Coordinates of C-alpha atoms in Angstrom, one line a residue:
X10 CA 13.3 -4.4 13.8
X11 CA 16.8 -5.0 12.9
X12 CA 17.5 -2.8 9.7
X13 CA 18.5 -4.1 6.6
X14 CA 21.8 -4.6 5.1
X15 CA 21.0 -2.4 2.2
X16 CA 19.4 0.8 4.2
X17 CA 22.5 1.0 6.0
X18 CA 24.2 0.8 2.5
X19 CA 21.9 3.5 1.4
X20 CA 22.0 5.7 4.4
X21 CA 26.0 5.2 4.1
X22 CA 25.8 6.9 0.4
X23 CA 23.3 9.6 1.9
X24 CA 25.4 10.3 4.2
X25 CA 28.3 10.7 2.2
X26 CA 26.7 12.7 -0.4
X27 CA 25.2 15.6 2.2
X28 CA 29.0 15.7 3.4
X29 CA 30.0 16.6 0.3
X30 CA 27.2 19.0 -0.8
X31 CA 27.4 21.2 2.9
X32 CA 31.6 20.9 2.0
X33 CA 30.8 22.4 -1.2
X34 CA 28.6 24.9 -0.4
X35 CA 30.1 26.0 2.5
X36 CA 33.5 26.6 1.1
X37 CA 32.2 28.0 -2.6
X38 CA 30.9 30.8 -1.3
X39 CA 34.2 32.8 0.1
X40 CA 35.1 31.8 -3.7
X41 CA 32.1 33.7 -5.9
X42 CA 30.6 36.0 -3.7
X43 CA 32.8 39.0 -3.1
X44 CA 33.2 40.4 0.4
X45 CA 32.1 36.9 2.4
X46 CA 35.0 35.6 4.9
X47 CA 38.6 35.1 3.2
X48 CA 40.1 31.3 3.1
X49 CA 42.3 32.5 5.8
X50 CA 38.9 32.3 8.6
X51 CA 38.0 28.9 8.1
X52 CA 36.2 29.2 11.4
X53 CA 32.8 30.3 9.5
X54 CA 32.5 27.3 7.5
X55 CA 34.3 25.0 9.4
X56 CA 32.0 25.3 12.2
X57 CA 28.8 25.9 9.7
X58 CA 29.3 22.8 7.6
X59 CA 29.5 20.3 11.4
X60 CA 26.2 22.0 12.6
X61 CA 24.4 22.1 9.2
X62 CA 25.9 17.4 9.1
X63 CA 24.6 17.6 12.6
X64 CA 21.2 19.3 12.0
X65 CA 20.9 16.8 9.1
X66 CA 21.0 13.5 11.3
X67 CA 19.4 15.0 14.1
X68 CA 16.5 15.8 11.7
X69 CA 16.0 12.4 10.9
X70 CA 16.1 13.1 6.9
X71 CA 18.0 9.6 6.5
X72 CA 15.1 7.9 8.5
X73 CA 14.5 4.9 6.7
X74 CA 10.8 5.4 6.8
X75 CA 11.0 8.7 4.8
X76 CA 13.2 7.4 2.2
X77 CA 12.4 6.3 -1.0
X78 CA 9.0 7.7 -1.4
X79 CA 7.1 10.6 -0.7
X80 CA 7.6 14.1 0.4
X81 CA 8.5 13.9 4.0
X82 CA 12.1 13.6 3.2
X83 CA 12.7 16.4 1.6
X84 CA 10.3 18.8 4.0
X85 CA 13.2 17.5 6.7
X86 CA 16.0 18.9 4.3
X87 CA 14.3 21.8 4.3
X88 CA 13.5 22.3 7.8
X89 CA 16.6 21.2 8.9
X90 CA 18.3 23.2 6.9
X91 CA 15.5 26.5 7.2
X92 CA 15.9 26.0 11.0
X93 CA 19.6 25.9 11.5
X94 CA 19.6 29.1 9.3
X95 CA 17.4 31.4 11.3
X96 CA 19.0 30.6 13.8
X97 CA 22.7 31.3 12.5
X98 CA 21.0 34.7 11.3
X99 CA 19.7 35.9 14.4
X100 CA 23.1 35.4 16.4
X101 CA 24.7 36.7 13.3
X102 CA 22.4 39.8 13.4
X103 CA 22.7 40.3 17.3
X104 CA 26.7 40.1 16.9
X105 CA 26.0 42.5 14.3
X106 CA 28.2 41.1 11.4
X107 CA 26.9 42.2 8.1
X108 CA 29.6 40.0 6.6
X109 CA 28.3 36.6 8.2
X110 CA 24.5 37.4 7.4
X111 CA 25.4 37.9 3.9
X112 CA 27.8 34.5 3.5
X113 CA 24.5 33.1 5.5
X114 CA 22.1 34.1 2.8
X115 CA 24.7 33.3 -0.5
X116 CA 25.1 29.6 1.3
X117 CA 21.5 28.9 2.3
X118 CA 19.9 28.2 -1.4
X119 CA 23.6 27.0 -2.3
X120 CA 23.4 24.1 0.1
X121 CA 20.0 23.5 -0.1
X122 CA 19.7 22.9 -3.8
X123 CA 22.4 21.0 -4.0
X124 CA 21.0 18.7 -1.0
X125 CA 17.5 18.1 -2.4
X126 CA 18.8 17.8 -6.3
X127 CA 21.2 15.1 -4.9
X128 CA 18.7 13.3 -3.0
X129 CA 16.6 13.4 -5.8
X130 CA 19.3 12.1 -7.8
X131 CA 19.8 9.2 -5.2
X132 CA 16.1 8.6 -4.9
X133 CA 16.0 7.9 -8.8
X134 CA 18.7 5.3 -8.7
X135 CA 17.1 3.8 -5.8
X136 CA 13.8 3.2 -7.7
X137 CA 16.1 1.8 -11.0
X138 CA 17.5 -1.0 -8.8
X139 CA 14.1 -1.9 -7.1
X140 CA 12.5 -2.1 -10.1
X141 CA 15.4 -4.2 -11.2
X142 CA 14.0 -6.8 -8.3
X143 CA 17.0 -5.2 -6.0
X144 CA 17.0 -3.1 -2.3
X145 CA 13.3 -4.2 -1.8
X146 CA 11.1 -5.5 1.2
X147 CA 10.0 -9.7 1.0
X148 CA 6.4 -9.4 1.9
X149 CA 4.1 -11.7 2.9
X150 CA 1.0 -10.7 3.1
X151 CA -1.7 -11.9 5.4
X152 CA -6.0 -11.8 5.3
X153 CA -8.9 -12.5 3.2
X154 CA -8.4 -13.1 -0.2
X155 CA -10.1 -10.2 -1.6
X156 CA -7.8 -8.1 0.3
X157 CA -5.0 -9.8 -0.2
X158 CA -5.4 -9.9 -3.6
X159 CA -6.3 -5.9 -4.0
X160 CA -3.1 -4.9 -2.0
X161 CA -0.6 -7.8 -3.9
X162 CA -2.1 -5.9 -7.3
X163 CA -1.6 -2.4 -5.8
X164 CA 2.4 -3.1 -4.7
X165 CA 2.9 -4.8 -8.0
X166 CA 2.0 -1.8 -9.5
X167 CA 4.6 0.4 -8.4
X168 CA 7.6 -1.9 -7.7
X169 CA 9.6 1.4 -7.2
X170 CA 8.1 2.0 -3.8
X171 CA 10.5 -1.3 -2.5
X172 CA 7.9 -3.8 -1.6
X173 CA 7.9 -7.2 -3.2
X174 CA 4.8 -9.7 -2.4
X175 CA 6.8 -13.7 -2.3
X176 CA 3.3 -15.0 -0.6
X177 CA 0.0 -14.7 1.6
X178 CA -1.3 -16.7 3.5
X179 CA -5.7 -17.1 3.5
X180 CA -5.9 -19.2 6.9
X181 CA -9.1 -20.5 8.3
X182 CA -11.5 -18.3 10.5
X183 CA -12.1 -19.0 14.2
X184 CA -8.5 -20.5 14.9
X185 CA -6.7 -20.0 18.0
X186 CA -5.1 -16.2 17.6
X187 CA -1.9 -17.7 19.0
X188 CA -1.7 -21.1 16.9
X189 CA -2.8 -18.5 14.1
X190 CA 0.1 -16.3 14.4
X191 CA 2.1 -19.2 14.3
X192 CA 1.3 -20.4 11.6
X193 CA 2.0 -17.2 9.9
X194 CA 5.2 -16.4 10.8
X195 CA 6.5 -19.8 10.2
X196 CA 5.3 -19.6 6.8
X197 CA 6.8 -16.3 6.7
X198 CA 10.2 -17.8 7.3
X199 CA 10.1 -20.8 5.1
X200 CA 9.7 -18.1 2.0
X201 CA 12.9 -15.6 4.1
X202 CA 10.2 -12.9 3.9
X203 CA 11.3 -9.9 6.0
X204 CA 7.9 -8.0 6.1
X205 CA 4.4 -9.5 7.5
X206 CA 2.0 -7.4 6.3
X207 CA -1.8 -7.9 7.4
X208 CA -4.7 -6.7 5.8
X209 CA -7.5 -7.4 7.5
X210 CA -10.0 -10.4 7.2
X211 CA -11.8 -12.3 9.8
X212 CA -8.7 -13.3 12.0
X213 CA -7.1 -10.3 11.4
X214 CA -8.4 -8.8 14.8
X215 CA -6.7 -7.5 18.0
X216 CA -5.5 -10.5 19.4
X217 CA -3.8 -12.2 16.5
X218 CA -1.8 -8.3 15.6
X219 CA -0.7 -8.5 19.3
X220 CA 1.0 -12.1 19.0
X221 CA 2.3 -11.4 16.0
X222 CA 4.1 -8.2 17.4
X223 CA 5.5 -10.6 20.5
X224 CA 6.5 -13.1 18.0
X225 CA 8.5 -11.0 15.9
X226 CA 10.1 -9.2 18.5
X227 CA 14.0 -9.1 18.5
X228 CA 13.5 -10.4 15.0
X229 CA 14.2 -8.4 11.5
X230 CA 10.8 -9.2 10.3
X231 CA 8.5 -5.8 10.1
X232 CA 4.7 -6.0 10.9
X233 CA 2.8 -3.9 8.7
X234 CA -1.1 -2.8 9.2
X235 CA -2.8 -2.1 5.8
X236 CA -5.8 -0.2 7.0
X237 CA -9.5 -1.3 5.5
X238 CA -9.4 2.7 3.7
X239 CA -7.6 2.5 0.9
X240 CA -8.0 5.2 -1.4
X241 CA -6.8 8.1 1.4
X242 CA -3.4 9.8 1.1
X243 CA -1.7 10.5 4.4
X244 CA -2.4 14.3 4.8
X245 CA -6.2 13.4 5.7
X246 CA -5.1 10.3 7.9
X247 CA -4.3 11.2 11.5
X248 CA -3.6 8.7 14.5
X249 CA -4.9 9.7 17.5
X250 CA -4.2 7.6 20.9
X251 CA -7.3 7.0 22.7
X252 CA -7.8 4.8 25.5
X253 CA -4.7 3.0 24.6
X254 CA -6.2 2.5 21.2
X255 CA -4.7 3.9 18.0
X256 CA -7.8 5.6 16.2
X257 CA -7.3 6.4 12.7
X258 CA -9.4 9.5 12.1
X259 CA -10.0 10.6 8.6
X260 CA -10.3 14.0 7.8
X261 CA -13.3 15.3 5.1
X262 CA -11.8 15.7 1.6
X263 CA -12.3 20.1 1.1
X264 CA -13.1 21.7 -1.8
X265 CA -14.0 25.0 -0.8
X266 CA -11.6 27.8 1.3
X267 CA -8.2 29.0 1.2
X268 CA -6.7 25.7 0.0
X269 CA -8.8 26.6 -3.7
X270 CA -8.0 30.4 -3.3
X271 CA -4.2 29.2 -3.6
X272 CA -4.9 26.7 -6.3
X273 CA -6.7 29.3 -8.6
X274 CA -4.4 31.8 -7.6
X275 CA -1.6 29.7 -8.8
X276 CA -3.6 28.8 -11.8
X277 CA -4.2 32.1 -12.9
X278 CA -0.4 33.4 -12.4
X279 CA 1.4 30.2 -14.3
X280 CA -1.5 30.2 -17.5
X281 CA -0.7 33.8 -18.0
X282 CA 3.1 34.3 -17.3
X283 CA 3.2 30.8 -20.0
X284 CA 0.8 32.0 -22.7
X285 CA 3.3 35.5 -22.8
X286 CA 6.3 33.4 -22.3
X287 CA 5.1 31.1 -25.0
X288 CA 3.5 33.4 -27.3
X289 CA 6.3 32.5 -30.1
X290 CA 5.7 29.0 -30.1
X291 CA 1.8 29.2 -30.0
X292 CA 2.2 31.2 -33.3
X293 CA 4.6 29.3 -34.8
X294 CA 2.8 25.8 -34.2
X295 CA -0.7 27.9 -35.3
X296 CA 1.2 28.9 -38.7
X297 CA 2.7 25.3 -38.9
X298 CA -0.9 23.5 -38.8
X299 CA -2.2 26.2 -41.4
X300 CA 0.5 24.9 -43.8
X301 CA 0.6 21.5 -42.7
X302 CA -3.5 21.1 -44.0
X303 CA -6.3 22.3 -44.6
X304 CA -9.1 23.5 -41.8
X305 CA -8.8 25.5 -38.6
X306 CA -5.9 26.2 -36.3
X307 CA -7.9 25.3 -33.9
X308 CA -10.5 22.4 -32.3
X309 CA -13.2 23.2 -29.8
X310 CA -14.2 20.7 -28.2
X311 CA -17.3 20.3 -25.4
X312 CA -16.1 18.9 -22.5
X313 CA -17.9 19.1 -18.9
X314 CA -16.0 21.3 -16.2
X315 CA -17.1 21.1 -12.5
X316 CA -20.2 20.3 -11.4
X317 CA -21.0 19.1 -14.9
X318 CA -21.2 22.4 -16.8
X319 CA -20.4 22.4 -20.1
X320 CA -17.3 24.9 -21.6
X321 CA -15.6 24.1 -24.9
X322 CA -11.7 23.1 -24.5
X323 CA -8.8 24.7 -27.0
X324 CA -6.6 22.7 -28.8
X325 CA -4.8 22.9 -31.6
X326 CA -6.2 20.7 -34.1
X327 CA -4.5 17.4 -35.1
X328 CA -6.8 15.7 -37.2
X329 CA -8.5 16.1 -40.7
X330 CA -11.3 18.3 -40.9
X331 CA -13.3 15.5 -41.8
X332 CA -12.7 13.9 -38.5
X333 CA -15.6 13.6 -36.3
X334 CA -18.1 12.4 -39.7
X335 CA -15.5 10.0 -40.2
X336 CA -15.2 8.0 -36.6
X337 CA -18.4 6.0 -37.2
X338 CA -16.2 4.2 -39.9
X339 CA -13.4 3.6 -37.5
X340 CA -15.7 2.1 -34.5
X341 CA -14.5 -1.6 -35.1
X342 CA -11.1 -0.2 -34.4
X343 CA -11.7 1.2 -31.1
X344 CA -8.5 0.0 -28.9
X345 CA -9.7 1.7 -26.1
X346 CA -12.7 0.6 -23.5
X347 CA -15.5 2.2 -21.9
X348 CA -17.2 5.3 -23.6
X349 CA -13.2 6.4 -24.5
X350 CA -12.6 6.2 -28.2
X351 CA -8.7 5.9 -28.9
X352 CA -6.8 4.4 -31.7
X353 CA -3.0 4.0 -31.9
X354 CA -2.4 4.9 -35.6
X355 CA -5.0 6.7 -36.5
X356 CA -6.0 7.7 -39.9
X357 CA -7.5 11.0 -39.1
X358 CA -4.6 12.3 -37.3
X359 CA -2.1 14.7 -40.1
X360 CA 1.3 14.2 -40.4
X361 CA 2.1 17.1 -38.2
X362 CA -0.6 16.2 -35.9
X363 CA 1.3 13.2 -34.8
X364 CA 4.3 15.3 -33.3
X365 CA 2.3 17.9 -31.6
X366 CA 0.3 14.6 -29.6
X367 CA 3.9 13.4 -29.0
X368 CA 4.8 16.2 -27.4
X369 CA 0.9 17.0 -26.1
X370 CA 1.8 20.6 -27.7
X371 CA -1.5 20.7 -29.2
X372 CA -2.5 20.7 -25.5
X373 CA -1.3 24.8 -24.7
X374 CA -4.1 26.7 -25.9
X375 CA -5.8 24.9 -22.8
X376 CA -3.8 27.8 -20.7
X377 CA -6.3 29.9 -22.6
X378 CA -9.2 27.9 -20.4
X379 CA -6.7 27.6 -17.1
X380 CA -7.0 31.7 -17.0
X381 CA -10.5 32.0 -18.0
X382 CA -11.2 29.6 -14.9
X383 CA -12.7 26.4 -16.8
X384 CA -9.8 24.5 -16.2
X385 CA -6.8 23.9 -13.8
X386 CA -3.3 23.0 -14.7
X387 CA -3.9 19.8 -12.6
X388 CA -6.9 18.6 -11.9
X389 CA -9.1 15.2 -13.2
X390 CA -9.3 14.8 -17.2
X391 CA -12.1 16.8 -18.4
X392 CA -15.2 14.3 -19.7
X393 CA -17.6 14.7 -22.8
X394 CA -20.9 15.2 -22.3
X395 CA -21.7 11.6 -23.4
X396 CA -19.3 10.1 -20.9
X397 CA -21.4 11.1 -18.2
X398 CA -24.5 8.5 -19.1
X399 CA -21.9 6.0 -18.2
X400 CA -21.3 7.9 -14.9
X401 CA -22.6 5.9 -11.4
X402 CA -23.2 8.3 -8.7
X403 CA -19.6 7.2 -7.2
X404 CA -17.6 8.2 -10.9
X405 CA -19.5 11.8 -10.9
X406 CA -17.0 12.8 -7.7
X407 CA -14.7 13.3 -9.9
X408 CA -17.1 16.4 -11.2
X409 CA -16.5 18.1 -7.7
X410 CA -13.5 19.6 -9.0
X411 CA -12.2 21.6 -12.1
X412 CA -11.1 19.2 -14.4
X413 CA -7.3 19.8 -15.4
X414 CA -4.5 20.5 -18.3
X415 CA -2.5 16.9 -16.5
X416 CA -3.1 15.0 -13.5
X417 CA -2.6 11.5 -12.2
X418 CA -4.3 10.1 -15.3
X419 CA -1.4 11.9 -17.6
X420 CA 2.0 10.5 -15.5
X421 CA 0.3 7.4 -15.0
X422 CA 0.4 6.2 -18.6
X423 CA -2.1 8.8 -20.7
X424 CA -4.0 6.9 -23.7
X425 CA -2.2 3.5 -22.4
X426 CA -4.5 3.9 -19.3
X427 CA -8.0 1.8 -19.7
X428 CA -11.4 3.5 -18.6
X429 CA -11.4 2.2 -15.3
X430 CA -7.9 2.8 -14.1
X431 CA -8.1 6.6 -15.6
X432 CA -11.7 7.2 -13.5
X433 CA -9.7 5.5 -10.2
X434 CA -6.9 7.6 -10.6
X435 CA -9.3 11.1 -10.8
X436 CA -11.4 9.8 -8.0
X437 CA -8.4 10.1 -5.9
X438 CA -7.2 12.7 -6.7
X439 CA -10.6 14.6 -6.1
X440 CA -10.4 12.7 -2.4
X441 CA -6.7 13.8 -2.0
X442 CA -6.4 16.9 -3.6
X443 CA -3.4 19.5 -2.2
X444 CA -1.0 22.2 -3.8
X445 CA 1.6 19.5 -2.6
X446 CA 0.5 16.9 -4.6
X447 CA -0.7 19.8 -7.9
X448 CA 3.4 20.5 -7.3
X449 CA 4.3 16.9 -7.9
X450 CA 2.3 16.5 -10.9
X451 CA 3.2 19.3 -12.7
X452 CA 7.5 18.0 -12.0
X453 CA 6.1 14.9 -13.3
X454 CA 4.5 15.6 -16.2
X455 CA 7.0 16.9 -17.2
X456 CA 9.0 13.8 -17.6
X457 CA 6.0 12.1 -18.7
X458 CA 6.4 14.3 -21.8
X459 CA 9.7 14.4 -22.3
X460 CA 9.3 10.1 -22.3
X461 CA 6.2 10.2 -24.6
X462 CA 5.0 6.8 -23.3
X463 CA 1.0 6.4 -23.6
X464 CA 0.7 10.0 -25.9
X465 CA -1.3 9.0 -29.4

């Protein structure tokens, strides 16, 4: 596959940008740490800043099937980078130079900050012109209409990720595999898309993938596979070759063993290390909602943990006192669907109650249920009791897990989300949980925050 004008673009800024962060971080150093090599021995970071450029592209960190989206790009920064490291350390150590391990250890989180906060920085941009319809794949997407029709919603969705659906194609079963692919790629062509992708259906078998791979050979139209699981993030999806056959083996989604140790471990160290850290604001917010009305700082609420057992969340109350005798009033006014009850402006909410939602600072007493175990800091939102009457046995998965402070529900649009979208979102994260991915929603609900979209 021929790459596209604007990856090379792209790869052309990377490229330039990594330059300039090693250069900088190479040749800072001498500068602000005392006793690292003078100007005069430019041999140190000369030779450092080519093999740390070098270690860069050989890594593959400007592949153009990491970039964009995901993790992987960033783990080959860092192993690059970790790498090329020990490795200047151990000669460093058997030379026995004190004064080259030390310039090694002030330039290693020099450079490497720099590198991933200006990929980061790049990455962000990148999103901004594809969801300004720029830098983004043409695809035309092939199989049943179901399928077809699931997948064009899913890319749609997240227009950030660089693929753009321009048309499918829903062709009838039992033609010719070879008259079918075709058929395909010519009306691939007449629409200029530069990406085939096939999503299964009843043509969308062995035979008709193979011609469409000999057909768009030597061509710079991608073929893209969508496989039939949907709903699995790739650190449970492994391709193994097996007979000459790619088998995509699915690993079983774990909720036991050291992978929860680490969770709750991390759990337990952030909710205490924040609730001493924060202890000034939690009082000062606690004395502003005294003044602000009358009632109780704070608002237990029941809501059912994992497994279904019932604990009483912390919050710091928003509403009148009156609140809960006064909801059967405001039924008709429900704006949001399924068992959730959620209204824009409402009534109920005080004056000062309005900023802390804003801010979801009525939301840190939670910490309070993070360190007594009954929550997480990320995890699926935690349900009321009634909710789970409108559980089917699929929906109760997302009980397997402790429900948390954020998760996908909360950067994904909050109380904007409907009923159905929120309980997709928890039921993959209970299918795809990591620390990886509790990492990613913490940095962005952060900026989910900051934004205040969906928070009422």
């Amino acid at each position: 596959m021929a790459e596209k004008p604007w990856w090379r673009r792209y790869r052309t800024f990377l490229a330039a940008s990594d330059t300039l962060v090693v250069g900088w971080a190479v040749t800072l150093v001498p500068v602000i740490a005392p006793g690292q090599p003078p100007w005069r021995d430019v041999t140190v970071p000369l030779g450092f800043a080519l093999l740390w450029s070098l270690a860069l592209v050989v890594s593959g960190t400007r592949d153009a099937n990491v970039l964009g989206i995901g993790h992987e790009e960033y783990k080959r920064v860092l192993s690059a980078s970790v790498t090329l490291f020990g490795l200047a350390a151990i000669a460093a150590y058997l030379l026995r130079d004190p004064t080259v391990r030390s310039y090694l250890l002030a330039a290693f989180p020099t450079g490497v900050g720099g590198l991933v906060l200006s990929r980061w920085l790049w990455r962000q941009w990148l999103h901004a012109r594809r969801c300004a319809g720029d830098w983004s794949a043409r695809v035309f997407l092939v199989g049943d209409t179901a399928r077809v029709s699931g997948l064009a919603d899913a890319l749609s969705s997240v227009p950030y990720t660089g693929y753009a659906v321009i048309g499918s194609w829903h062709g009838p079963a039992g033609g010719c595999p070879d008259d079918t692919a075709r058929a395909i790629v010519r009306a691939a062509r007449r629409l200029a898309a530069d990406t085939i992708a096939v999503t299964g259906g009843p043509d969308a078998g062995p035979d008709l993938l193979r011609r469409l791979g000999w057909l768009l050979e030597q061509t710079p139209t991608q073929l893209v596979v969508v496989p039939g699981v949907m709903a699995v993030a790739g650190p449970r999806v492994h391709t193994r070759p097996v007979a000459g056959l790619p088998l995509l083996c699915i690993e079983a989604p774990r909720f036991t063993g050291s992978a929860r140790l680490v969770k709750r471990l991390f759990d337990v160290v952030v909710s205490a290390a924040s609730l001493l850290v924060l202890s000034p604001v939690l009082v000062a917010i606690a004395v502003a909602v005294k003044v602000d009305s009358r009632g109780p700082v704070f608002y237990r609420q029941p809501r059912c943990g994992r497994h279904g057992k019932v604990f009483r969340v912390w919050k710091f109350r928003t509403m009148h006192p009156d609140a809960d005798r006064r909801r059967a009033e405001l039924v008709a006014a429900n704006e949001a669907d399924g068992p959730l009850f959620k209204i824009r402006h409402d009534p109920r909410v005080t004056r000062l109650g309005r900023s802390l939602r804003r801010w979801s600072a009525d939301e840190l007493p939670q910490l309070i249920n993070v360190l007594t175990g009954r929550m997480s800091l990320v995890g699926p939102r935690p349900p009321l009791p009634e909710e789970l009457r409108h559980y089917e046995r699929d929906v109760r998965r997302r009980l397997l897990v402790t429900p948390g402070m954020t998760g996908l529900w909360q950067i994904s649009g909050r109380s904007d989300l409907g009923w159905a979208e929120g309980i997709e979102l928890d039921l993959y994260y209970v299918e795809n949980w990591s620390f990886t991915l509790d990492l990613t929603v913490l940095w962005k609900t952060a900026r989910a925050v900051a934004g205040g979209r969906g928070a009422y």
